[in-house]
XYZ file of N, CA and C in Angstrom:
489
model
N -1.843 28.637 -17.525
C -2.225 28.746 -16.360
C -1.232 27.622 -15.348
N -0.609 28.145 -14.787
C 0.444 27.138 -13.742
C 0.023 26.516 -12.878
N 0.291 25.538 -12.352
C -0.260 24.974 -11.097
C 0.119 25.413 -9.755
N -1.012 25.761 -8.869
C -0.602 26.467 -7.373
C 0.387 25.418 -6.933
N 1.488 26.033 -6.209
C 2.090 25.712 -5.555
C 1.120 25.403 -4.119
N 1.405 24.067 -3.455
C 0.508 23.445 -2.242
C 1.727 23.496 -1.466
N 2.778 23.195 -1.529
C 4.067 23.127 -0.467
C 5.155 23.254 -0.566
N 5.949 23.724 -0.143
C 7.468 24.007 -0.118
C 8.389 23.333 0.848
N 9.854 23.034 0.334
C 10.786 22.204 0.900
C 12.017 22.743 0.820
N 12.725 23.604 1.533
C 13.749 23.816 1.688
C 15.389 23.442 2.503
N 16.060 23.280 1.925
C 16.928 22.746 2.651
C 17.346 23.931 3.901
N 17.502 23.352 4.867
C 18.056 24.360 6.276
C 19.216 24.505 6.210
N 20.007 26.211 5.838
C 20.961 26.018 5.627
C 22.210 25.775 6.667
N 21.828 26.108 8.335
C 22.709 25.243 9.048
C 23.281 23.671 8.611
N 22.293 22.903 8.674
C 22.227 21.484 8.266
C 22.740 21.219 6.696
N 22.432 22.329 5.791
C 23.223 21.973 4.541
C 25.192 22.231 4.920
N 25.214 23.453 5.183
C 26.409 23.699 5.549
C 27.344 22.697 6.490
N 26.858 22.603 7.382
C 27.196 21.600 8.614
C 27.962 20.209 7.813
N 26.805 19.757 7.080
C 26.944 18.407 6.124
C 28.117 18.797 4.967
N 28.020 19.855 4.288
C 29.164 20.053 3.302
C 30.481 20.269 3.783
N 30.673 20.716 4.972
C 31.851 20.884 5.916
C 32.436 19.759 6.369
N 31.293 19.051 6.794
C 32.142 17.604 7.360
C 32.291 17.005 6.259
N 31.639 16.551 5.210
C 32.134 15.719 4.314
C 33.369 16.366 3.472
N 33.465 17.630 3.241
C 34.981 18.007 2.880
C 35.783 17.814 4.054
N 35.538 18.312 4.806
C 36.508 17.892 6.210
C 36.445 16.723 5.889
N 36.291 15.727 5.962
C 37.014 14.149 6.060
C 37.801 14.122 5.213
N 37.373 14.098 3.607
C 37.755 14.480 2.988
C 39.505 14.811 2.394
N 39.438 16.092 3.023
C 41.037 16.840 3.174
C 41.469 15.908 4.492
N 41.337 15.769 5.052
C 41.803 14.592 6.155
C 42.525 13.199 5.959
N 42.060 12.720 4.939
C 42.082 11.626 4.447
C 42.962 11.533 3.483
N 43.320 12.518 2.208
C 43.885 13.187 1.798
C 45.364 13.587 2.382
N 45.049 14.344 3.086
C 46.156 14.881 4.178
C 46.898 13.683 4.591
N 46.505 13.133 5.499
C 47.091 11.911 6.040
C 47.976 11.049 4.582
N 47.158 10.742 3.905
C 48.073 10.110 2.482
C 49.415 10.643 2.184
N 48.911 11.924 1.939
C 50.148 12.851 1.670
C 51.491 12.934 2.984
N 51.034 13.465 3.976
C 51.961 13.945 5.282
C 52.007 12.876 5.911
N 51.234 11.917 6.056
C 51.997 10.704 6.887
C 51.633 9.382 6.202
N 52.229 9.424 5.160
C 51.431 8.104 4.085
C 51.754 6.777 5.332
N 50.833 5.736 5.467
C 51.127 4.824 5.546
C 52.423 3.752 4.472
N 52.999 2.836 4.853
C 53.773 2.116 4.411
C 53.305 1.007 2.711
N 52.427 0.238 2.945
C 51.526 -0.097 2.147
C 50.804 0.644 0.722
N 51.342 0.601 -0.353
C 50.894 1.393 -1.283
C 49.239 1.436 -1.189
N 48.892 -0.107 -0.961
C 47.464 0.046 -1.086
C 46.350 0.722 0.238
N 46.834 0.861 1.020
C 46.379 2.031 1.905
C 46.384 3.299 1.516
N 47.637 3.630 1.028
C 47.661 4.943 0.529
C 46.754 5.410 -0.912
N 46.690 4.456 -1.643
C 45.576 4.648 -2.795
C 44.354 4.704 -1.905
N 43.738 4.032 -1.339
C 42.603 3.528 -0.161
C 42.155 4.931 0.213
N 43.288 5.930 1.151
C 43.070 6.900 1.330
C 43.125 7.834 0.494
N 43.780 8.077 -0.750
C 43.509 9.321 -1.562
C 42.024 8.913 -2.172
N 41.874 7.763 -2.716
C 40.508 7.849 -3.414
C 39.163 7.843 -2.624
N 38.993 7.508 -1.107
C 38.026 7.667 -0.367
C 38.273 9.502 0.287
N 39.318 10.046 0.243
C 39.360 11.294 -0.044
C 38.857 12.222 -1.213
N 39.313 11.815 -1.813
C 38.656 12.159 -2.836
C 37.479 12.039 -3.560
N 37.210 10.873 -3.258
C 35.303 10.699 -2.927
C 34.850 11.764 -2.159
N 35.246 11.588 -1.084
C 34.384 12.255 0.205
C 34.153 14.322 -0.438
N 35.544 14.851 -0.935
C 35.372 16.152 -1.372
C 34.333 16.147 -2.554
N 34.577 15.170 -3.541
C 33.554 15.275 -4.435
C 32.234 15.221 -3.991
N 31.893 14.417 -2.914
C 30.516 14.191 -2.931
C 30.236 15.462 -1.782
N 31.067 15.887 -1.010
C 30.717 17.740 -0.527
C 30.324 18.228 -1.401
N 31.013 18.360 -2.553
C 30.896 19.459 -3.710
C 29.548 19.282 -4.457
N 29.017 18.081 -4.467
C 27.559 17.459 -5.181
C 26.771 17.636 -4.039
N 26.843 17.573 -2.652
C 25.640 17.971 -1.785
C 25.645 19.559 -2.018
N 26.390 20.175 -1.982
C 26.311 21.677 -1.905
C 25.647 22.119 -3.120
N 25.939 21.315 -4.207
C 25.117 22.097 -5.764
C 23.580 21.469 -5.382
N 23.476 20.318 -4.622
C 22.219 19.594 -5.024
C 21.043 20.431 -4.242
N 21.757 20.790 -2.472
C 20.802 21.505 -2.025
C 20.701 22.825 -2.357
N 21.146 23.270 -3.555
C 20.976 24.817 -3.729
C 19.636 24.946 -4.349
N 19.056 24.088 -4.376
C 17.166 24.062 -5.538
C 16.354 23.384 -4.201
N 15.567 23.637 -3.953
C 14.087 23.741 -2.973
C 12.946 22.670 -3.572
N 12.455 21.648 -3.156
C 10.923 21.010 -3.442
C 10.278 21.672 -3.464
N 9.035 21.542 -4.468
C 7.873 22.423 -4.825
C 6.308 20.949 -4.698
N 5.779 21.043 -4.153
C 4.520 20.337 -4.303
C 3.604 21.227 -5.175
N 2.672 20.503 -6.458
C 1.559 21.037 -6.622
C 0.565 20.314 -6.659
N -0.690 20.574 -7.477
C -1.364 19.167 -7.844
C -0.890 18.353 -8.480
N -0.414 18.278 -9.771
C 0.165 17.310 -10.313
C 1.679 16.742 -10.209
N 2.357 17.527 -9.031
C 3.770 16.820 -9.477
C 4.713 17.456 -8.397
N 5.448 16.546 -7.894
C 6.716 16.872 -6.508
C 7.949 17.250 -7.450
N 8.919 18.328 -7.300
C 9.537 18.496 -8.313
C 10.344 19.348 -7.585
N 11.650 19.607 -8.357
C 12.424 20.851 -7.662
C 12.221 22.242 -8.153
N 13.185 22.893 -7.896
C 12.437 24.327 -8.312
C 13.168 24.465 -9.052
N 14.413 23.712 -10.048
C 14.788 24.005 -11.301
C 13.402 23.072 -12.199
N 12.637 22.281 -11.882
C 12.141 21.916 -12.832
C 11.848 19.825 -12.916
N 12.935 19.915 -12.329
C 13.136 18.258 -12.417
C 11.736 17.732 -11.368
N 11.406 16.663 -12.002
C 9.925 16.046 -11.441
C 10.537 14.724 -11.062
N 9.931 14.646 -9.553
C 10.388 13.471 -8.704
C 9.590 12.356 -8.879
N 8.707 12.891 -8.581
C 7.279 12.211 -8.877
C 5.986 12.403 -9.221
N 4.981 12.236 -10.061
C 3.796 12.809 -10.554
C 2.762 12.190 -9.039
N 1.844 12.984 -8.732
C 1.388 12.865 -7.579
C 0.104 12.079 -7.924
N -0.216 12.046 -9.314
C -1.234 10.817 -9.414
C -0.526 8.869 -9.366
N 1.121 9.122 -9.419
C 1.207 7.720 -9.217
C 1.774 7.543 -7.622
N 1.512 8.483 -7.145
C 1.876 8.189 -5.118
C 0.612 7.027 -4.708
N 1.265 6.016 -4.105
C 0.542 5.198 -3.611
C 0.224 5.058 -1.864
N 1.578 5.279 -1.789
C 1.524 5.351 -0.082
C 2.801 6.288 0.348
N 2.500 7.271 1.573
C 3.245 8.435 1.961
C 3.834 7.587 3.447
N 4.899 7.425 3.561
C 5.558 7.014 5.069
C 6.379 7.896 5.999
N 5.791 8.594 6.320
C 6.905 9.298 7.539
C 6.702 9.198 8.483
N 6.288 8.073 9.369
C 6.459 7.871 10.442
C 7.317 7.619 11.375
N 7.732 7.927 12.718
C 9.118 7.429 13.607
C 9.942 5.974 13.070
N 9.228 5.091 12.622
C 9.680 3.730 12.291
C 10.054 3.770 10.850
N 9.286 4.741 10.074
C 9.469 4.328 8.515
C 10.949 4.660 8.360
N 11.421 3.646 7.428
C 12.930 3.677 6.280
C 12.645 5.409 5.461
N 12.969 6.229 5.999
C 12.846 7.517 5.195
C 14.196 8.321 5.780
N 14.716 9.241 4.924
C 15.734 9.959 5.270
C 15.570 11.286 6.576
N 15.956 11.611 6.975
C 16.110 12.033 8.224
C 15.119 14.063 7.784
N 14.577 13.597 8.669
C 13.742 15.325 8.734
C 12.587 14.923 7.107
N 12.412 14.080 6.913
C 11.512 13.713 5.975
C 10.422 12.346 5.459
N 10.232 11.785 4.405
C 9.199 11.087 4.204
C 9.826 10.147 2.752
N 8.858 9.079 2.921
C 9.171 8.335 1.531
C 7.970 8.430 0.855
N 7.972 7.770 -0.516
C 7.050 7.898 -1.440
C 7.177 6.631 -1.736
N 5.797 5.783 -2.113
C 5.799 4.633 -2.710
C 4.885 4.871 -3.974
N 5.285 4.543 -5.190
C 4.564 4.729 -6.324
C 4.383 3.809 -7.070
N 3.175 3.926 -7.894
C 2.590 3.063 -8.314
C 3.491 1.876 -9.695
N 4.376 2.914 -10.140
C 5.156 2.205 -11.340
C 6.457 2.452 -10.878
N 7.333 2.328 -11.105
C 8.975 2.437 -11.169
C 9.491 4.091 -12.098
N 10.079 4.628 -11.360
C 10.541 5.976 -12.149
C 11.483 6.279 -12.636
N 12.377 4.969 -12.852
C 14.157 5.198 -12.654
C 15.207 5.811 -11.332
N 15.989 5.475 -11.520
C 16.705 5.415 -10.335
C 17.534 6.963 -10.406
N 17.425 8.083 -9.205
C 17.967 9.353 -9.434
C 18.267 9.981 -7.843
N 19.396 10.421 -7.616
C 20.155 10.637 -6.461
C 20.387 12.566 -6.526
N 20.032 12.895 -5.301
C 20.720 14.208 -5.241
C 20.925 14.455 -3.566
N 21.689 14.133 -3.273
C 22.220 14.050 -2.150
C 21.807 15.196 -1.042
N 21.750 14.884 0.177
C 20.557 15.566 1.218
C 19.470 16.248 1.131
N 19.083 15.775 -0.249
C 17.567 16.733 -0.870
C 16.462 15.406 -0.876
N 16.872 14.573 -2.073
C 16.246 13.555 -2.441
C 16.641 12.399 -2.872
N 16.200 10.683 -3.178
C 16.822 9.834 -3.958
C 15.376 8.883 -4.359
N 15.563 8.392 -5.584
C 14.649 7.912 -6.160
C 15.049 6.385 -6.778
N 14.990 5.096 -6.210
C 15.021 3.805 -6.434
C 14.100 2.911 -6.638
N 13.629 2.759 -8.055
C 12.482 1.883 -8.350
C 11.343 2.445 -7.836
N 10.485 2.242 -7.132
C 9.253 2.942 -6.790
C 9.121 3.316 -5.727
N 10.164 3.766 -5.103
C 10.514 4.386 -3.619
C 11.090 5.626 -3.991
N 10.579 6.841 -3.475
C 11.060 8.381 -3.220
C 11.297 8.399 -2.015
N 12.670 8.948 -1.669
C 12.845 9.199 -0.199
C 13.189 11.121 -0.346
N 12.498 11.744 0.650
C 12.788 13.093 0.446
C 13.188 13.478 2.048
N 14.416 14.606 2.041
C 14.517 15.058 3.449
C 16.581 14.705 3.435
N 16.540 15.095 4.414
C 18.142 14.906 4.779
C 18.635 16.151 5.560
N 18.931 16.991 4.600
C 19.311 18.477 5.368
C 18.185 19.503 5.394
N 17.178 18.515 4.898
C 15.868 19.581 5.054
C 15.156 19.923 6.385
N 14.454 20.731 7.011
C 13.920 21.314 8.244
C 12.674 20.119 8.526
N 12.684 19.168 9.644
C 11.479 18.671 9.983
C 10.130 19.023 9.788
N 9.795 19.983 10.249
C 8.557 20.479 9.979
C 8.140 20.473 8.461
N 8.864 21.685 7.547
C 8.606 21.571 6.347
C 8.106 20.306 5.730
N 9.168 19.368 5.785
C 9.300 17.984 5.297
C 7.572 17.250 6.066
N 7.495 17.356 6.968
C 5.772 16.908 7.717
C 5.014 17.126 6.957
N 4.920 19.053 7.001
C 3.900 19.434 6.546
C 3.533 18.896 5.048
N 4.717 19.070 4.213
C 4.810 18.310 2.585
C 3.947 16.845 2.907
N 4.879 15.549 3.807
C 3.765 14.845 3.649
C 2.034 14.325 3.853
N 2.088 15.484 5.130
C 0.630 15.684 5.344
C -0.196 16.002 4.001
N 0.359 16.888 3.075
C -0.619 17.568 1.967
C -0.794 16.570 1.413
N 0.552 15.331 0.943
C 0.379 14.513 0.149
C -0.451 13.505 0.378
N -0.878 13.372 1.727
C -1.603 12.105 2.352
C -3.128 12.599 1.852
N -3.208 13.962 2.302
C -4.796 14.491 2.348
C -4.951 14.319 0.276
N -4.074 14.638 -0.524
C -4.437 14.687 -1.569
C -4.774 13.117 -2.323
N -4.176 12.081 -1.481
C -4.524 10.615 -1.735
C -5.837 10.510 -1.135
N -6.039 10.914 0.203
C -7.463 10.398 0.881
C -8.638 10.784 -0.295
N -8.304 12.614 -0.678
C -9.177 12.914 -1.804
C -9.617 11.970 -2.900
N -8.288 11.584 -3.319
C -8.674 10.834 -4.776
C -9.226 9.398 -4.235
N -8.815 9.297 -3.649
C -9.608 8.159 -2.917
C -11.068 7.847 -2.444
N -11.361 9.139 -1.867
C -12.829 9.461 -1.776
C -13.706 10.014 -2.526
N -13.202 10.098 -4.034
C -14.276 10.550 -4.937
C -13.474 11.853 -5.655
N -12.238 12.444 -4.917
C -11.881 13.336 -5.594
C -12.113 14.799 -4.887
N -13.144 14.729 -3.712
C -13.200 15.725 -2.810
C -12.184 17.083 -2.888
N -11.163 16.529 -2.288
C -9.493 17.423 -2.052
C -8.874 17.696 -3.204
N -9.242 17.278 -4.616
C -8.382 17.494 -5.671
C -8.782 19.032 -6.014
């Protein structure tokens, strides 16, 4: 029997495509500048080419990363491809306030143990004990997922009533 899905968080299509197009446009503009009107210094040409290619690469990485959505079950927060971001039992705090250090339209989790570094641009990142969720996602879905996680933590602290 599979775990029931408690919340899902989908990338917002307009935000996703605006982010991809802006990054790809920046990369294209930098490469075009390096080729069509190159600076005299070789270092600046290389700078423009490297950062332009990097922006195009990042645009493609963002496009692929946001092709999935996030799923919260009673046991884990994972993406729709099955990659686990964090196990619910490891979550120690959920930060989703206005002044919290978090991705746009999202929230940050503090874990009990470091889970290794990973990054899916525009969707989530994980560094040490911190997991950031959000970016090109909708604000309403991110807020709901954070609230569900907080309720699960309260249930765990109160003897498991919400489990």
